[in-house]
CSV table of C-alpha atoms in Angstrom, one decimal:
chain,number,residue,atom,x,y,z
A,12,UNK,CA,-70.7,-14.8,10.7
A,13,UNK,CA,-71.7,-11.5,9.3
A,14,UNK,CA,-69.4,-9.3,7.3
A,15,UNK,CA,-68.2,-6.1,8.9
A,16,UNK,CA,-69.0,-4.1,5.8
A,17,UNK,CA,-70.0,-4.7,2.1
A,18,UNK,CA,-67.0,-3.2,0.2
A,19,UNK,CA,-69.2,-2.8,-2.9
A,20,UNK,CA,-71.6,-0.5,-1.0
A,21,UNK,CA,-69.1,2.3,-0.6
A,22,UNK,CA,-68.6,4.4,-3.8
A,23,UNK,CA,-64.9,4.7,-3.2
A,24,UNK,CA,-64.2,1.0,-2.4
A,25,UNK,CA,-66.6,-0.1,-5.2
A,26,UNK,CA,-64.7,2.0,-7.7
A,27,UNK,CA,-61.3,0.5,-6.5
A,28,UNK,CA,-62.7,-3.0,-6.6
A,29,UNK,CA,-64.0,-2.6,-10.1
A,30,UNK,CA,-60.4,-2.1,-11.2
A,31,UNK,CA,-59.1,-5.1,-9.2
A,32,UNK,CA,-61.9,-7.3,-10.7
A,33,UNK,CA,-61.1,-6.0,-14.2
A,34,UNK,CA,-57.4,-6.8,-13.6
A,35,UNK,CA,-58.3,-10.3,-12.6
A,36,UNK,CA,-60.5,-10.8,-15.7
A,37,UNK,CA,-57.8,-9.5,-17.9
A,38,UNK,CA,-55.7,-12.6,-16.9
A,39,UNK,CA,-58.3,-14.9,-18.4
A,40,UNK,CA,-56.7,-14.3,-21.9
A,41,UNK,CA,-53.3,-15.5,-20.6
A,42,UNK,CA,-51.9,-18.8,-21.8
A,43,UNK,CA,-51.2,-19.7,-18.2
A,44,UNK,CA,-53.3,-22.9,-17.7
A,45,UNK,CA,-56.6,-22.3,-15.8
A,46,UNK,CA,-55.9,-25.3,-13.5
A,47,UNK,CA,-52.6,-23.5,-12.5
A,48,UNK,CA,-54.5,-20.3,-11.8
A,49,UNK,CA,-57.0,-21.9,-9.6
A,50,UNK,CA,-54.4,-24.0,-7.7
A,51,UNK,CA,-52.4,-20.9,-7.0
A,52,UNK,CA,-55.4,-18.9,-5.9
A,53,UNK,CA,-56.5,-21.7,-3.6
A,54,UNK,CA,-53.0,-22.0,-2.1
A,55,UNK,CA,-52.6,-18.3,-1.4
A,56,UNK,CA,-56.1,-18.2,0.1
A,57,UNK,CA,-55.3,-21.1,2.4
A,58,UNK,CA,-52.2,-19.4,3.6
A,59,UNK,CA,-54.1,-16.2,4.2
A,60,UNK,CA,-57.0,-17.9,5.9
A,61,UNK,CA,-59.5,-16.4,3.4
A,62,UNK,CA,-62.6,-18.6,3.7
A,63,UNK,CA,-64.5,-16.8,0.9
A,64,UNK,CA,-61.7,-17.3,-1.6
A,65,UNK,CA,-61.1,-20.9,-0.5
A,66,UNK,CA,-64.8,-21.6,-1.0
A,67,UNK,CA,-64.8,-19.8,-4.4
A,68,UNK,CA,-61.7,-21.3,-5.9
A,69,UNK,CA,-62.3,-24.8,-4.7
A,70,UNK,CA,-65.7,-24.8,-6.3
A,71,UNK,CA,-64.5,-23.0,-9.5
A,72,UNK,CA,-61.7,-25.6,-9.9
A,73,UNK,CA,-64.0,-28.5,-9.3
A,74,UNK,CA,-66.6,-27.1,-11.7
A,75,UNK,CA,-63.8,-26.9,-14.3
A,76,UNK,CA,-63.0,-30.5,-13.8
A,77,UNK,CA,-60.3,-30.4,-11.1
A,78,UNK,CA,-60.2,-33.6,-9.0
A,79,UNK,CA,-61.1,-33.7,-5.4
A,80,UNK,CA,-57.8,-35.4,-4.6
A,81,UNK,CA,-55.7,-32.6,-6.1
A,82,UNK,CA,-57.9,-30.0,-4.4
A,83,UNK,CA,-57.5,-31.7,-1.0
A,84,UNK,CA,-53.7,-32.0,-1.5
A,85,UNK,CA,-53.0,-28.3,-2.4
A,86,UNK,CA,-52.2,-27.5,1.2
A,87,UNK,CA,-49.6,-30.3,1.2
A,88,UNK,CA,-48.4,-30.0,-2.4
A,89,UNK,CA,-44.7,-30.7,-1.6
A,90,UNK,CA,-45.5,-34.2,-0.5
A,91,UNK,CA,-48.2,-34.9,-3.0
A,92,UNK,CA,-47.5,-36.8,-6.2
A,93,UNK,CA,-50.5,-35.4,-8.1
A,94,UNK,CA,-49.0,-32.1,-9.3
A,95,UNK,CA,-46.8,-31.5,-12.4
A,96,UNK,CA,-43.4,-30.0,-12.0
A,97,UNK,CA,-44.8,-26.8,-13.6
A,98,UNK,CA,-47.7,-26.6,-11.1
A,99,UNK,CA,-45.2,-27.3,-8.2
A,100,UNK,CA,-43.1,-24.3,-9.4
A,101,UNK,CA,-46.2,-22.1,-9.6
A,102,UNK,CA,-47.3,-23.2,-6.1
A,103,UNK,CA,-43.8,-22.4,-4.7
A,104,UNK,CA,-43.9,-19.0,-6.3
A,105,UNK,CA,-47.3,-18.4,-4.9
A,106,UNK,CA,-46.3,-19.4,-1.4
A,107,UNK,CA,-43.2,-17.2,-1.4
A,108,UNK,CA,-45.1,-14.3,-3.0
A,109,UNK,CA,-47.8,-14.6,-0.4
A,110,UNK,CA,-45.4,-15.0,2.6
A,111,UNK,CA,-43.2,-12.0,1.7
A,112,UNK,CA,-43.0,-10.9,5.3
A,113,UNK,CA,-41.8,-14.4,6.4
A,114,UNK,CA,-38.7,-14.3,4.1
A,115,UNK,CA,-36.0,-11.7,4.4
A,116,UNK,CA,-35.4,-11.6,0.7
A,117,UNK,CA,-39.0,-12.2,-0.6
A,118,UNK,CA,-39.1,-14.6,-3.5
A,119,UNK,CA,-35.9,-16.5,-3.9
A,120,UNK,CA,-33.9,-16.6,-7.1
A,121,UNK,CA,-34.2,-20.4,-7.0
A,122,UNK,CA,-38.0,-20.3,-6.9
A,123,UNK,CA,-38.1,-17.7,-9.7
A,124,UNK,CA,-35.7,-19.7,-11.9
A,125,UNK,CA,-37.7,-22.9,-11.3
A,126,UNK,CA,-40.9,-21.1,-12.4
A,127,UNK,CA,-39.1,-19.6,-15.4
A,128,UNK,CA,-38.2,-23.2,-16.6
A,129,UNK,CA,-41.9,-24.0,-16.9
A,130,UNK,CA,-43.5,-20.8,-18.0
A,131,UNK,CA,-42.7,-18.2,-20.7
A,132,UNK,CA,-42.4,-14.5,-19.9
A,133,UNK,CA,-46.1,-13.8,-20.6
A,134,UNK,CA,-47.2,-16.7,-18.4
A,135,UNK,CA,-44.8,-15.6,-15.6
A,136,UNK,CA,-46.2,-12.1,-15.7
A,137,UNK,CA,-49.7,-13.5,-15.5
A,138,UNK,CA,-48.7,-15.7,-12.7
A,139,UNK,CA,-47.2,-12.9,-10.7
A,140,UNK,CA,-50.2,-10.7,-11.3
A,141,UNK,CA,-52.6,-13.5,-10.3
A,142,UNK,CA,-50.7,-14.0,-7.1
A,143,UNK,CA,-50.8,-10.3,-6.3
A,144,UNK,CA,-54.5,-10.0,-7.1
A,145,UNK,CA,-55.6,-13.0,-5.1
A,146,UNK,CA,-53.6,-11.7,-2.1
A,147,UNK,CA,-55.5,-8.3,-2.5
A,148,UNK,CA,-58.8,-10.1,-2.5
A,149,UNK,CA,-57.7,-12.3,0.5
A,150,UNK,CA,-56.8,-9.3,2.5
A,151,UNK,CA,-60.1,-7.5,1.7
A,152,UNK,CA,-62.2,-10.5,2.6
A,153,UNK,CA,-60.3,-11.3,5.8
A,154,UNK,CA,-60.2,-7.7,7.1
A,155,UNK,CA,-64.0,-7.3,6.5
A,156,UNK,CA,-64.8,-10.9,7.6
A,157,UNK,CA,-66.7,-11.9,4.5
A,158,UNK,CA,-68.7,-15.1,5.2
A,159,UNK,CA,-68.1,-18.2,3.1
A,160,UNK,CA,-69.9,-21.4,2.1
A,161,UNK,CA,-72.6,-20.4,-0.3
A,162,UNK,CA,-70.6,-19.5,-3.4
A,163,UNK,CA,-71.9,-21.0,-6.6
A,164,UNK,CA,-69.5,-21.6,-9.6
A,165,UNK,CA,-69.8,-18.7,-12.1
A,166,UNK,CA,-71.4,-16.4,-9.5
A,167,UNK,CA,-69.0,-13.6,-10.1
A,168,UNK,CA,-68.8,-13.8,-13.8
């Protein structure tokens, strides 16, 4: 598969992406656990069918010590016993935040309240931003058909 375009080769899109990438890097200072960030990014990418982000976040999570079992079970997290209640709340928020068009009311009050039981306000804000940012990357990659499979952990900083 060949990409339709390289979004970084256009001055306008490269400038826009610079800010999206900076926003993503700003979340690194959040107290939201890194494992949660990667699981959420992986789940949103699975829903959106973004092979590039699935490749990247699976490998980044594994490189950071995430187990193969947990990575394989992200797509079926509701039935899996390997996730904490906090991670399950984050995954639910990620799913509902990714599937906005599928739900008449967007993210339910129940999903929000459940996430708020496990994360403080700063962590919730970081979680929401992370969900929004990964969805932006997913859409960019899917629209432009970015190929996947050769990502190396740490490749993008």
